[in-house]
Amino acid sequence: MSIAEEYTETPADSRLKRSLTYLWQRRRAYLLIAPVTLFLCSVIAYPIFETFRLSLYESPADSNIETYVGLQHYVEIFNSDIFYQLLSQTGRWVVVGVAGKALLGLLIAVHLNQDIRGRKFFRTAFLIPWGIPYAISAVVFRWIEHPQYGYLNAVLLELGIIDQGIGILGNPNIAWIGVVVADIWIGTPFMAIIFLAGLQSIPQELYEAAAIDGAEKWQQFRYITLPQLKPVILIATLLSTIWTFVSFDTIWTMTGGGPINTTSTLVIWIYQVGLKNGNLGEGAAYSVLGFVFLFVFAIIYLRIYTSGGEEL
């Protein structure tokens, strides 16, 4: 490059040249990840794009004819009462479910991290609920909560707490509790195992030094265990939140979203509208809104996670 050309080069030209040089130097890395990128685009990006496109059309499942309606589905959804009911029920389902799994998982992990007798057996036993298919676990809980033959009512009757069987899953006021208890039972082992792995990575020297300084067990848990376990807790609860939000098997098997839609969540409603009722366009619009909620939540969550200098 001549001196005259160097002096006439603009900052934009310089940035473009540096970018091209950067890409050229790393061409081998881009070639290596290209197959995986194409695969992810085909199984993730394309379905997202196709769902958004479908949400702009009136598309009956029993016809190949699609009619462009623009944002009509979104306007109808935002003007409907059922949408806000679903948001409330989905939020309650996620918050109670994730909090229950996290607290129980942490409690179990702390106990399994102690030097107790039969620790290996209990670690294996706690994995059983997570290894059973969700639909089977949901059927088991449906029988446990049966008003006439269920163990739960039998125990309550035996203890004299109730004088007749309660139809938990048939009661619109408490049906969601019966479902969320099953979900907590299914998901707690995963949280316990993740927390247990995090607990075992905490250096024991910290506890020994705290004990020498006179710290009680609760103080050790508060000032050593929780801060050291914070990254694990944040990642585990993020994953659990996403899985609970999109959970389908447990609710559908136990109640089908009833009674009168009181246990229905956004995912259940997407299935009912899009596949069961055959309105693919409206179902796709609900799917897009669910995707947006999860995407925004994940960004906010990760910003909170990385605000303390943590890295993924």
PDB file of C-alpha atoms in Angstrom:
ATOM      1  CA  MET A   1       0.000   0.000   0.000  1.00  0.00           C
ATOM      2  CA  SER A   2       1.397   3.376  -0.996  1.00  0.00           C
ATOM      3  CA  ILE A   3       1.616   6.285   1.445  1.00  0.00           C
ATOM      4  CA  ALA A   4      -1.066   8.137  -0.517  1.00  0.00           C
ATOM      5  CA  GLU A   5      -3.451   5.151  -0.332  1.00  0.00           C
ATOM      6  CA  GLU A   6      -2.746   4.770   3.390  1.00  0.00           C
ATOM      7  CA  TYR A   7      -3.688   8.367   4.044  1.00  0.00           C
ATOM      8  CA  THR A   8      -6.884   8.125   1.918  1.00  0.00           C
ATOM      9  CA  GLU A   9      -8.125   4.942   3.703  1.00  0.00           C
ATOM     10  CA  THR A  10     -11.225   5.676   5.771  1.00  0.00           C
ATOM     11  CA  PRO A  11     -11.958   4.160   9.262  1.00  0.00           C
ATOM     12  CA  ALA A  12     -14.793   2.131   7.715  1.00  0.00           C
ATOM     13  CA  ASP A  13     -12.392   0.603   5.152  1.00  0.00           C
ATOM     14  CA  SER A  14      -9.969  -0.230   7.940  1.00  0.00           C
ATOM     15  CA  ARG A  15     -12.644  -1.963  10.050  1.00  0.00           C
ATOM     16  CA  LEU A  16     -13.841  -3.947   7.018  1.00  0.00           C
ATOM     17  CA  LYS A  17     -10.281  -5.026   6.221  1.00  0.00           C
ATOM     18  CA  ARG A  18      -9.683  -6.144   9.803  1.00  0.00           C
ATOM     19  CA  SER A  19     -12.948  -8.088   9.816  1.00  0.00           C
ATOM     20  CA  LEU A  20     -12.092  -9.871   6.566  1.00  0.00           C
ATOM     21  CA  THR A  21      -8.605 -10.674   7.861  1.00  0.00           C
ATOM     22  CA  TYR A  22     -10.124 -12.031  11.093  1.00  0.00           C
ATOM     23  CA  LEU A  23     -12.544 -14.258   9.171  1.00  0.00           C
ATOM     24  CA  TRP A  24      -9.799 -15.502   6.829  1.00  0.00           C
ATOM     25  CA  GLN A  25      -7.489 -16.407   9.716  1.00  0.00           C
ATOM     26  CA  ARG A  26     -10.241 -18.428  11.378  1.00  0.00           C
ATOM     27  CA  ARG A  27     -11.622 -20.056   8.231  1.00  0.00           C
ATOM     28  CA  ARG A  28     -10.662 -23.548   9.415  1.00  0.00           C
ATOM     29  CA  ALA A  29     -12.664 -23.153  12.633  1.00  0.00           C
ATOM     30  CA  TYR A  30     -15.706 -21.943  10.676  1.00  0.00           C
ATOM     31  CA  LEU A  31     -15.413 -24.882   8.270  1.00  0.00           C
ATOM     32  CA  LEU A  32     -15.317 -27.320  11.191  1.00  0.00           C
ATOM     33  CA  ILE A  33     -18.445 -25.938  12.839  1.00  0.00           C
ATOM     34  CA  ALA A  34     -20.316 -25.484   9.553  1.00  0.00           C
ATOM     35  CA  PRO A  35     -21.993 -28.979   9.574  1.00  0.00           C
ATOM     36  CA  VAL A  36     -23.236 -28.505  13.135  1.00  0.00           C
ATOM     37  CA  THR A  37     -24.448 -24.990  12.296  1.00  0.00           C
ATOM     38  CA  LEU A  38     -26.397 -26.286   9.300  1.00  0.00           C
ATOM     39  CA  PHE A  39     -27.886 -29.083  11.398  1.00  0.00           C
ATOM     40  CA  LEU A  40     -28.983 -26.676  14.139  1.00  0.00           C
ATOM     41  CA  CYS A  41     -30.472 -24.316  11.572  1.00  0.00           C
ATOM     42  CA  SER A  42     -32.490 -27.171  10.063  1.00  0.00           C
ATOM     43  CA  VAL A  43     -33.879 -28.447  13.394  1.00  0.00           C
ATOM     44  CA  ILE A  44     -34.172 -25.132  15.321  1.00  0.00           C
ATOM     45  CA  ALA A  45     -34.087 -22.031  13.139  1.00  0.00           C
ATOM     46  CA  TYR A  46     -36.306 -23.368  10.341  1.00  0.00           C
ATOM     47  CA  PRO A  47     -39.121 -24.595  12.671  1.00  0.00           C
ATOM     48  CA  ILE A  48     -39.089 -21.220  14.451  1.00  0.00           C
ATOM     49  CA  PHE A  49     -39.322 -19.352  11.158  1.00  0.00           C
ATOM     50  CA  GLU A  50     -42.030 -21.697   9.838  1.00  0.00           C
ATOM     51  CA  THR A  51     -44.072 -21.336  13.051  1.00  0.00           C
ATOM     52  CA  PHE A  52     -43.915 -17.544  12.819  1.00  0.00           C
ATOM     53  CA  ARG A  53     -44.925 -17.672   9.130  1.00  0.00           C
ATOM     54  CA  LEU A  54     -47.802 -20.031   9.884  1.00  0.00           C
ATOM     55  CA  SER A  55     -49.074 -17.690  12.638  1.00  0.00           C
ATOM     56  CA  LEU A  56     -49.824 -15.096   9.929  1.00  0.00           C
ATOM     57  CA  TYR A  57     -52.174 -17.437   8.062  1.00  0.00           C
ATOM     58  CA  GLU A  58     -55.569 -19.031   8.572  1.00  0.00           C
ATOM     59  CA  SER A  59     -54.593 -22.652   8.141  1.00  0.00           C
ATOM     60  CA  PRO A  60     -57.138 -25.399   8.926  1.00  0.00           C
ATOM     61  CA  ALA A  61     -55.532 -28.769   9.595  1.00  0.00           C
ATOM     62  CA  ASP A  62     -57.956 -30.550   7.237  1.00  0.00           C
ATOM     63  CA  SER A  63     -57.125 -28.341   4.239  1.00  0.00           C
ATOM     64  CA  ASN A  64     -54.075 -27.419   2.179  1.00  0.00           C
ATOM     65  CA  ILE A  65     -55.381 -23.895   1.565  1.00  0.00           C
ATOM     66  CA  GLU A  66     -53.743 -21.125   3.599  1.00  0.00           C
ATOM     67  CA  THR A  67     -55.235 -17.636   3.791  1.00  0.00           C
ATOM     68  CA  TYR A  68     -53.056 -14.702   4.775  1.00  0.00           C
ATOM     69  CA  VAL A  69     -54.574 -12.836   7.760  1.00  0.00           C
ATOM     70  CA  GLY A  70     -51.566 -10.833   8.982  1.00  0.00           C
ATOM     71  CA  LEU A  71     -51.582 -10.163  12.731  1.00  0.00           C
ATOM     72  CA  GLN A  72     -55.242 -11.087  13.190  1.00  0.00           C
ATOM     73  CA  HIS A  73     -54.473 -14.106  15.388  1.00  0.00           C
ATOM     74  CA  TYR A  74     -52.317 -12.008  17.714  1.00  0.00           C
ATOM     75  CA  VAL A  75     -55.022  -9.324  18.025  1.00  0.00           C
ATOM     76  CA  GLU A  76     -57.639 -11.964  18.867  1.00  0.00           C
ATOM     77  CA  ILE A  77     -55.347 -13.600  21.407  1.00  0.00           C
ATOM     78  CA  PHE A  78     -54.559 -10.332  23.216  1.00  0.00           C
ATOM     79  CA  ASN A  79     -58.284  -9.463  23.298  1.00  0.00           C
ATOM     80  CA  SER A  80     -59.316 -12.837  24.733  1.00  0.00           C
ATOM     81  CA  ASP A  81     -59.733 -13.555  28.464  1.00  0.00           C
ATOM     82  CA  ILE A  82     -58.416 -17.113  28.155  1.00  0.00           C
ATOM     83  CA  PHE A  83     -54.951 -15.821  27.169  1.00  0.00           C
ATOM     84  CA  TYR A  84     -54.510 -13.915  30.443  1.00  0.00           C
ATOM     85  CA  GLN A  85     -55.936 -16.855  32.390  1.00  0.00           C
ATOM     86  CA  LEU A  86     -53.361 -19.108  30.717  1.00  0.00           C
ATOM     87  CA  LEU A  87     -50.553 -16.667  31.538  1.00  0.00           C
ATOM     88  CA  SER A  88     -51.569 -16.623  35.192  1.00  0.00           C
ATOM     89  CA  GLN A  89     -51.872 -20.394  35.405  1.00  0.00           C
ATOM     90  CA  THR A  90     -48.595 -20.957  33.533  1.00  0.00           C
ATOM     91  CA  GLY A  91     -46.767 -18.527  35.827  1.00  0.00           C
ATOM     92  CA  ARG A  92     -48.188 -20.222  38.929  1.00  0.00           C
ATOM     93  CA  TRP A  93     -47.322 -23.655  37.530  1.00  0.00           C
ATOM     94  CA  VAL A  94     -43.708 -22.639  36.786  1.00  0.00           C
ATOM     95  CA  VAL A  95     -43.021 -20.663  39.974  1.00  0.00           C
ATOM     96  CA  VAL A  96     -44.478 -23.228  42.392  1.00  0.00           C
ATOM     97  CA  GLY A  97     -43.059 -26.185  40.466  1.00  0.00           C
ATOM     98  CA  VAL A  98     -39.494 -24.839  40.131  1.00  0.00           C
ATOM     99  CA  ALA A  99     -39.405 -23.518  43.709  1.00  0.00           C
ATOM    100  CA  GLY A 100     -40.631 -26.856  45.080  1.00  0.00           C
ATOM    101  CA  LYS A 101     -38.101 -28.847  43.054  1.00  0.00           C
ATOM    102  CA  ALA A 102     -35.237 -26.507  43.946  1.00  0.00           C
ATOM    103  CA  LEU A 103     -35.931 -26.452  47.691  1.00  0.00           C
ATOM    104  CA  LEU A 104     -36.517 -30.191  47.980  1.00  0.00           C
ATOM    105  CA  GLY A 105     -33.563 -30.928  45.709  1.00  0.00           C
ATOM    106  CA  LEU A 106     -31.262 -28.737  47.813  1.00  0.00           C
ATOM    107  CA  LEU A 107     -32.506 -30.332  51.042  1.00  0.00           C
ATOM    108  CA  ILE A 108     -31.925 -33.851  49.705  1.00  0.00           C
ATOM    109  CA  ALA A 109     -28.523 -32.928  48.233  1.00  0.00           C
ATOM    110  CA  VAL A 110     -27.304 -31.478  51.538  1.00  0.00           C
ATOM    111  CA  HIS A 111     -28.309 -34.652  53.381  1.00  0.00           C
ATOM    112  CA  LEU A 112     -26.819 -36.970  50.739  1.00  0.00           C
ATOM    113  CA  ASN A 113     -23.579 -34.998  50.934  1.00  0.00           C
ATOM    114  CA  GLN A 114     -23.206 -36.021  54.581  1.00  0.00           C
ATOM    115  CA  ASP A 115     -21.377 -39.161  55.602  1.00  0.00           C
ATOM    116  CA  ILE A 116     -24.549 -41.148  56.316  1.00  0.00           C
ATOM    117  CA  ARG A 117     -25.071 -44.894  56.308  1.00  0.00           C
ATOM    118  CA  GLY A 118     -26.372 -46.281  52.989  1.00  0.00           C
ATOM    119  CA  ARG A 119     -25.482 -43.087  51.112  1.00  0.00           C
ATOM    120  CA  LYS A 120     -24.903 -44.916  47.791  1.00  0.00           C
ATOM    121  CA  PHE A 121     -28.269 -46.669  48.057  1.00  0.00           C
ATOM    122  CA  PHE A 122     -30.149 -43.430  48.715  1.00  0.00           C
ATOM    123  CA  ARG A 123     -28.338 -41.645  45.855  1.00  0.00           C
ATOM    124  CA  THR A 124     -29.479 -44.391  43.483  1.00  0.00           C
ATOM    125  CA  ALA A 125     -33.000 -44.559  44.927  1.00  0.00           C
ATOM    126  CA  PHE A 126     -33.561 -40.819  44.494  1.00  0.00           C
ATOM    127  CA  LEU A 127     -32.894 -41.163  40.761  1.00  0.00           C
ATOM    128  CA  ILE A 128     -35.785 -43.591  40.237  1.00  0.00           C
ATOM    129  CA  PRO A 129     -38.578 -40.962  39.913  1.00  0.00           C
ATOM    130  CA  TRP A 130     -36.584 -39.128  37.245  1.00  0.00           C
ATOM    131  CA  GLY A 131     -35.964 -42.366  35.310  1.00  0.00           C
ATOM    132  CA  ILE A 132     -39.657 -43.250  35.063  1.00  0.00           C
ATOM    133  CA  PRO A 133     -41.449 -41.806  31.993  1.00  0.00           C
ATOM    134  CA  TYR A 134     -43.478 -38.740  32.901  1.00  0.00           C
ATOM    135  CA  ALA A 135     -46.733 -40.205  31.590  1.00  0.00           C
ATOM    136  CA  ILE A 136     -46.389 -43.300  33.804  1.00  0.00           C
ATOM    137  CA  SER A 137     -45.625 -41.192  36.880  1.00  0.00           C
ATOM    138  CA  ALA A 138     -48.653 -39.031  36.081  1.00  0.00           C
ATOM    139  CA  VAL A 139     -50.904 -42.122  35.877  1.00  0.00           C
ATOM    140  CA  VAL A 140     -49.572 -43.321  39.240  1.00  0.00           C
ATOM    141  CA  PHE A 141     -50.353 -39.951  40.852  1.00  0.00           C
ATOM    142  CA  ARG A 142     -53.781 -39.916  39.263  1.00  0.00           C
ATOM    143  CA  TRP A 143     -54.538 -43.162  41.070  1.00  0.00           C
ATOM    144  CA  ILE A 144     -52.938 -41.943  44.308  1.00  0.00           C
ATOM    145  CA  GLU A 145     -55.272 -38.916  44.271  1.00  0.00           C
ATOM    146  CA  HIS A 146     -58.355 -40.890  43.199  1.00  0.00           C
ATOM    147  CA  PRO A 147     -61.341 -39.903  45.420  1.00  0.00           C
ATOM    148  CA  GLN A 148     -62.427 -43.527  46.071  1.00  0.00           C
ATOM    149  CA  TYR A 149     -59.414 -45.790  45.558  1.00  0.00           C
ATOM    150  CA  GLY A 150     -56.467 -43.446  46.094  1.00  0.00           C
ATOM    151  CA  TYR A 151     -53.918 -43.886  48.889  1.00  0.00           C
ATOM    152  CA  LEU A 152     -53.976 -40.172  49.711  1.00  0.00           C
ATOM    153  CA  ASN A 153     -57.664 -40.155  50.616  1.00  0.00           C
ATOM    154  CA  ALA A 154     -57.274 -43.457  52.483  1.00  0.00           C
ATOM    155  CA  VAL A 155     -54.530 -41.967  54.664  1.00  0.00           C
ATOM    156  CA  LEU A 156     -56.482 -38.760  55.316  1.00  0.00           C
ATOM    157  CA  LEU A 157     -59.603 -40.763  56.209  1.00  0.00           C
ATOM    158  CA  GLU A 158     -57.582 -43.027  58.508  1.00  0.00           C
ATOM    159  CA  LEU A 159     -56.114 -40.011  60.303  1.00  0.00           C
ATOM    160  CA  GLY A 160     -59.574 -38.480  60.667  1.00  0.00           C
ATOM    161  CA  ILE A 161     -58.610 -35.330  58.754  1.00  0.00           C
ATOM    162  CA  ILE A 162     -61.492 -35.791  56.285  1.00  0.00           C
ATOM    163  CA  ASP A 163     -64.760 -37.720  56.573  1.00  0.00           C
ATOM    164  CA  GLN A 164     -65.166 -38.509  52.868  1.00  0.00           C
ATOM    165  CA  GLY A 165     -62.922 -38.817  49.810  1.00  0.00           C
ATOM    166  CA  ILE A 166     -61.830 -35.623  48.055  1.00  0.00           C
ATOM    167  CA  GLY A 167     -61.775 -35.494  44.256  1.00  0.00           C
ATOM    168  CA  ILE A 168     -58.644 -33.350  44.013  1.00  0.00           C
ATOM    169  CA  LEU A 169     -58.266 -33.495  40.231  1.00  0.00           C
ATOM    170  CA  GLY A 170     -61.976 -32.819  39.699  1.00  0.00           C
ATOM    171  CA  ASN A 171     -62.059 -29.721  41.890  1.00  0.00           C
ATOM    172  CA  PRO A 172     -61.324 -26.503  39.906  1.00  0.00           C
ATOM    173  CA  ASN A 173     -59.893 -24.805  43.016  1.00  0.00           C
ATOM    174  CA  ILE A 174     -57.291 -27.410  43.981  1.00  0.00           C
ATOM    175  CA  ALA A 175     -56.736 -29.510  40.843  1.00  0.00           C
ATOM    176  CA  TRP A 176     -53.536 -27.589  39.976  1.00  0.00           C
ATOM    177  CA  ILE A 177     -52.077 -28.525  43.388  1.00  0.00           C
ATOM    178  CA  GLY A 178     -52.588 -32.221  42.663  1.00  0.00           C
ATOM    179  CA  VAL A 179     -50.783 -31.826  39.333  1.00  0.00           C
ATOM    180  CA  VAL A 180     -47.920 -29.678  40.552  1.00  0.00           C
ATOM    181  CA  VAL A 181     -47.170 -32.120  43.391  1.00  0.00           C
ATOM    182  CA  ALA A 182     -46.641 -34.850  40.781  1.00  0.00           C
ATOM    183  CA  ASP A 183     -44.375 -32.564  38.755  1.00  0.00           C
ATOM    184  CA  ILE A 184     -42.297 -31.716  41.830  1.00  0.00           C
ATOM    185  CA  TRP A 185     -41.940 -35.417  42.657  1.00  0.00           C
ATOM    186  CA  ILE A 186     -40.762 -36.151  39.111  1.00  0.00           C
ATOM    187  CA  GLY A 187     -38.314 -33.235  38.776  1.00  0.00           C
ATOM    188  CA  THR A 188     -36.746 -33.131  42.259  1.00  0.00           C
ATOM    189  CA  PRO A 189     -34.162 -35.918  41.630  1.00  0.00           C
ATOM    190  CA  PHE A 190     -32.569 -33.952  38.775  1.00  0.00           C
ATOM    191  CA  MET A 191     -32.162 -30.887  40.976  1.00  0.00           C
ATOM    192  CA  ALA A 192     -30.808 -33.017  43.834  1.00  0.00           C
ATOM    193  CA  ILE A 193     -28.150 -34.641  41.656  1.00  0.00           C
ATOM    194  CA  ILE A 194     -27.044 -31.300  40.171  1.00  0.00           C
ATOM    195  CA  PHE A 195     -26.845 -29.684  43.616  1.00  0.00           C
ATOM    196  CA  LEU A 196     -25.008 -32.708  45.022  1.00  0.00           C
ATOM    197  CA  ALA A 197     -22.362 -32.418  42.299  1.00  0.00           C
ATOM    198  CA  GLY A 198     -21.990 -28.725  43.150  1.00  0.00           C
ATOM    199  CA  LEU A 199     -21.686 -29.434  46.876  1.00  0.00           C
ATOM    200  CA  GLN A 200     -18.906 -31.955  46.307  1.00  0.00           C
ATOM    201  CA  SER A 201     -16.871 -29.357  44.419  1.00  0.00           C
ATOM    202  CA  ILE A 202     -16.753 -26.989  47.425  1.00  0.00           C
ATOM    203  CA  PRO A 203     -13.334 -27.211  49.146  1.00  0.00           C
ATOM    204  CA  GLN A 204     -13.620 -28.784  52.597  1.00  0.00           C
ATOM    205  CA  GLU A 205     -10.917 -26.416  53.854  1.00  0.00           C
ATOM    206  CA  LEU A 206     -13.505 -23.645  53.869  1.00  0.00           C
ATOM    207  CA  TYR A 207     -15.715 -25.567  56.304  1.00  0.00           C
ATOM    208  CA  GLU A 208     -12.727 -26.557  58.473  1.00  0.00           C
ATOM    209  CA  ALA A 209     -11.577 -22.934  58.706  1.00  0.00           C
ATOM    210  CA  ALA A 210     -15.135 -21.793  59.511  1.00  0.00           C
ATOM    211  CA  ALA A 211     -15.455 -24.461  62.218  1.00  0.00           C
ATOM    212  CA  ILE A 212     -12.196 -23.322  63.787  1.00  0.00           C
ATOM    213  CA  ASP A 213     -13.550 -19.751  63.817  1.00  0.00           C
ATOM    214  CA  GLY A 214     -16.634 -21.007  65.655  1.00  0.00           C
ATOM    215  CA  ALA A 215     -19.174 -20.843  62.828  1.00  0.00           C
ATOM    216  CA  GLU A 216     -22.349 -22.867  63.401  1.00  0.00           C
ATOM    217  CA  LYS A 217     -23.776 -25.267  60.786  1.00  0.00           C
ATOM    218  CA  TRP A 218     -26.380 -22.728  59.673  1.00  0.00           C
ATOM    219  CA  GLN A 219     -23.723 -20.002  59.331  1.00  0.00           C
ATOM    220  CA  GLN A 220     -21.535 -22.358  57.284  1.00  0.00           C
ATOM    221  CA  PHE A 221     -24.513 -23.115  55.028  1.00  0.00           C
ATOM    222  CA  ARG A 222     -25.409 -19.442  54.617  1.00  0.00           C
ATOM    223  CA  TYR A 223     -21.948 -17.966  54.129  1.00  0.00           C
ATOM    224  CA  ILE A 224     -20.110 -20.855  52.417  1.00  0.00           C
ATOM    225  CA  THR A 225     -22.518 -23.342  50.845  1.00  0.00           C
ATOM    226  CA  LEU A 226     -25.017 -20.960  49.262  1.00  0.00           C
ATOM    227  CA  PRO A 227     -22.431 -18.517  47.766  1.00  0.00           C
ATOM    228  CA  GLN A 228     -20.309 -21.390  46.430  1.00  0.00           C
ATOM    229  CA  LEU A 229     -23.408 -23.116  45.027  1.00  0.00           C
ATOM    230  CA  LYS A 230     -24.887 -19.976  43.452  1.00  0.00           C
ATOM    231  CA  PRO A 231     -23.766 -20.670  39.826  1.00  0.00           C
ATOM    232  CA  VAL A 232     -25.112 -24.229  40.004  1.00  0.00           C
ATOM    233  CA  ILE A 233     -28.424 -23.068  41.496  1.00  0.00           C
ATOM    234  CA  LEU A 234     -28.893 -20.422  38.803  1.00  0.00           C
ATOM    235  CA  ILE A 235     -28.188 -22.773  35.903  1.00  0.00           C
ATOM    236  CA  ALA A 236     -30.263 -25.627  37.369  1.00  0.00           C
ATOM    237  CA  THR A 237     -33.268 -23.375  38.032  1.00  0.00           C
ATOM    238  CA  LEU A 238     -32.979 -21.860  34.544  1.00  0.00           C
ATOM    239  CA  LEU A 239     -33.114 -25.306  32.937  1.00  0.00           C
ATOM    240  CA  SER A 240     -35.897 -26.406  35.265  1.00  0.00           C
ATOM    241  CA  THR A 241     -37.897 -23.262  34.446  1.00  0.00           C
ATOM    242  CA  ILE A 242     -37.693 -23.934  30.713  1.00  0.00           C
ATOM    243  CA  TRP A 243     -38.581 -27.624  31.114  1.00  0.00           C
ATOM    244  CA  THR A 244     -41.470 -26.858  33.472  1.00  0.00           C
ATOM    245  CA  PHE A 245     -42.800 -24.156  31.125  1.00  0.00           C
ATOM    246  CA  VAL A 246     -42.923 -26.592  28.190  1.00  0.00           C
ATOM    247  CA  SER A 247     -44.043 -29.569  30.303  1.00  0.00           C
ATOM    248  CA  PHE A 248     -46.945 -31.380  28.690  1.00  0.00           C
ATOM    249  CA  ASP A 249     -47.065 -35.062  29.708  1.00  0.00           C
ATOM    250  CA  THR A 250     -47.902 -34.649  33.385  1.00  0.00           C
ATOM    251  CA  ILE A 251     -50.755 -32.157  33.000  1.00  0.00           C
ATOM    252  CA  TRP A 252     -52.300 -33.805  29.964  1.00  0.00           C
ATOM    253  CA  THR A 253     -52.193 -37.301  31.455  1.00  0.00           C
ATOM    254  CA  MET A 254     -53.630 -36.258  34.824  1.00  0.00           C
ATOM    255  CA  THR A 255     -56.305 -33.712  33.876  1.00  0.00           C
ATOM    256  CA  GLY A 256     -56.143 -32.931  30.147  1.00  0.00           C
ATOM    257  CA  GLY A 257     -56.096 -29.255  31.169  1.00  0.00           C
ATOM    258  CA  GLY A 258     -59.381 -29.484  33.084  1.00  0.00           C
ATOM    259  CA  PRO A 259     -61.560 -29.083  34.968  1.00  0.00           C
ATOM    260  CA  ILE A 260     -62.834 -26.064  32.944  1.00  0.00           C
ATOM    261  CA  ASN A 261     -59.246 -25.256  31.862  1.00  0.00           C
ATOM    262  CA  THR A 262     -58.049 -24.526  35.428  1.00  0.00           C
ATOM    263  CA  THR A 263     -54.934 -26.693  35.020  1.00  0.00           C
ATOM    264  CA  SER A 264     -54.294 -25.727  31.422  1.00  0.00           C
ATOM    265  CA  THR A 265     -51.027 -23.946  30.615  1.00  0.00           C
ATOM    266  CA  LEU A 266     -49.862 -22.211  27.459  1.00  0.00           C
ATOM    267  CA  VAL A 267     -48.363 -25.447  26.099  1.00  0.00           C
ATOM    268  CA  ILE A 268     -51.545 -27.434  26.772  1.00  0.00           C
ATOM    269  CA  TRP A 269     -53.596 -24.728  25.056  1.00  0.00           C
ATOM    270  CA  ILE A 270     -51.298 -24.751  22.006  1.00  0.00           C
ATOM    271  CA  TYR A 271     -51.961 -28.477  21.615  1.00  0.00           C
ATOM    272  CA  GLN A 272     -55.719 -28.062  22.066  1.00  0.00           C
ATOM    273  CA  VAL A 273     -56.040 -25.143  19.622  1.00  0.00           C
ATOM    274  CA  GLY A 274     -53.462 -26.156  17.028  1.00  0.00           C
ATOM    275  CA  LEU A 275     -53.689 -29.938  16.867  1.00  0.00           C
ATOM    276  CA  LYS A 276     -56.880 -31.051  18.607  1.00  0.00           C
ATOM    277  CA  ASN A 277     -59.115 -28.289  17.178  1.00  0.00           C
ATOM    278  CA  GLY A 278     -57.175 -28.146  13.906  1.00  0.00           C
ATOM    279  CA  ASN A 279     -56.521 -24.365  13.863  1.00  0.00           C
ATOM    280  CA  LEU A 280     -52.834 -24.433  12.987  1.00  0.00           C
ATOM    281  CA  GLY A 281     -52.508 -20.659  12.467  1.00  0.00           C
ATOM    282  CA  GLU A 282     -53.859 -19.697  15.892  1.00  0.00           C
ATOM    283  CA  GLY A 283     -51.896 -22.497  17.537  1.00  0.00           C
ATOM    284  CA  ALA A 284     -48.729 -21.199  15.852  1.00  0.00           C
ATOM    285  CA  ALA A 285     -49.466 -17.675  17.169  1.00  0.00           C
ATOM    286  CA  TYR A 286     -49.696 -19.037  20.723  1.00  0.00           C
ATOM    287  CA  SER A 287     -46.417 -20.903  20.112  1.00  0.00           C
ATOM    288  CA  VAL A 288     -44.668 -17.710  18.971  1.00  0.00           C
ATOM    289  CA  LEU A 289     -45.839 -15.867  22.081  1.00  0.00           C
ATOM    290  CA  GLY A 290     -44.616 -18.717  24.282  1.00  0.00           C
ATOM    291  CA  PHE A 291     -41.250 -18.629  22.517  1.00  0.00           C
ATOM    292  CA  VAL A 292     -40.970 -14.861  23.037  1.00  0.00           C
ATOM    293  CA  PHE A 293     -41.751 -15.181  26.761  1.00  0.00           C
ATOM    294  CA  LEU A 294     -39.111 -17.872  27.236  1.00  0.00           C
ATOM    295  CA  PHE A 295     -36.540 -15.975  25.159  1.00  0.00           C
ATOM    296  CA  VAL A 296     -36.996 -12.738  27.124  1.00  0.00           C
ATOM    297  CA  PHE A 297     -36.933 -14.639  30.411  1.00  0.00           C
ATOM    298  CA  ALA A 298     -33.687 -16.425  29.461  1.00  0.00           C
ATOM    299  CA  ILE A 299     -31.998 -13.134  28.498  1.00  0.00           C
ATOM    300  CA  ILE A 300     -33.026 -11.425  31.755  1.00  0.00           C
ATOM    301  CA  TYR A 301     -32.000 -14.464  33.775  1.00  0.00           C
ATOM    302  CA  LEU A 302     -28.583 -14.712  32.125  1.00  0.00           C
ATOM    303  CA  ARG A 303     -27.951 -10.980  32.552  1.00  0.00           C
ATOM    304  CA  ILE A 304     -28.641 -11.376  36.272  1.00  0.00           C
ATOM    305  CA  TYR A 305     -26.401 -14.440  36.316  1.00  0.00           C
ATOM    306  CA  THR A 306     -23.471 -12.712  34.592  1.00  0.00           C
ATOM    307  CA  SER A 307     -23.886  -9.414  36.472  1.00  0.00           C
ATOM    308  CA  GLY A 308     -21.672 -10.794  39.257  1.00  0.00           C
ATOM    309  CA  GLY A 309     -18.808 -11.511  36.849  1.00  0.00           C
ATOM    310  CA  GLU A 310     -19.786 -15.153  36.311  1.00  0.00           C
ATOM    311  CA  GLU A 311     -19.156 -16.801  32.952  1.00  0.00           C
ATOM    312  CA  LEU A 312     -21.181 -19.552  31.314  1.00  0.00           C
TER     313      LEU A 312
END
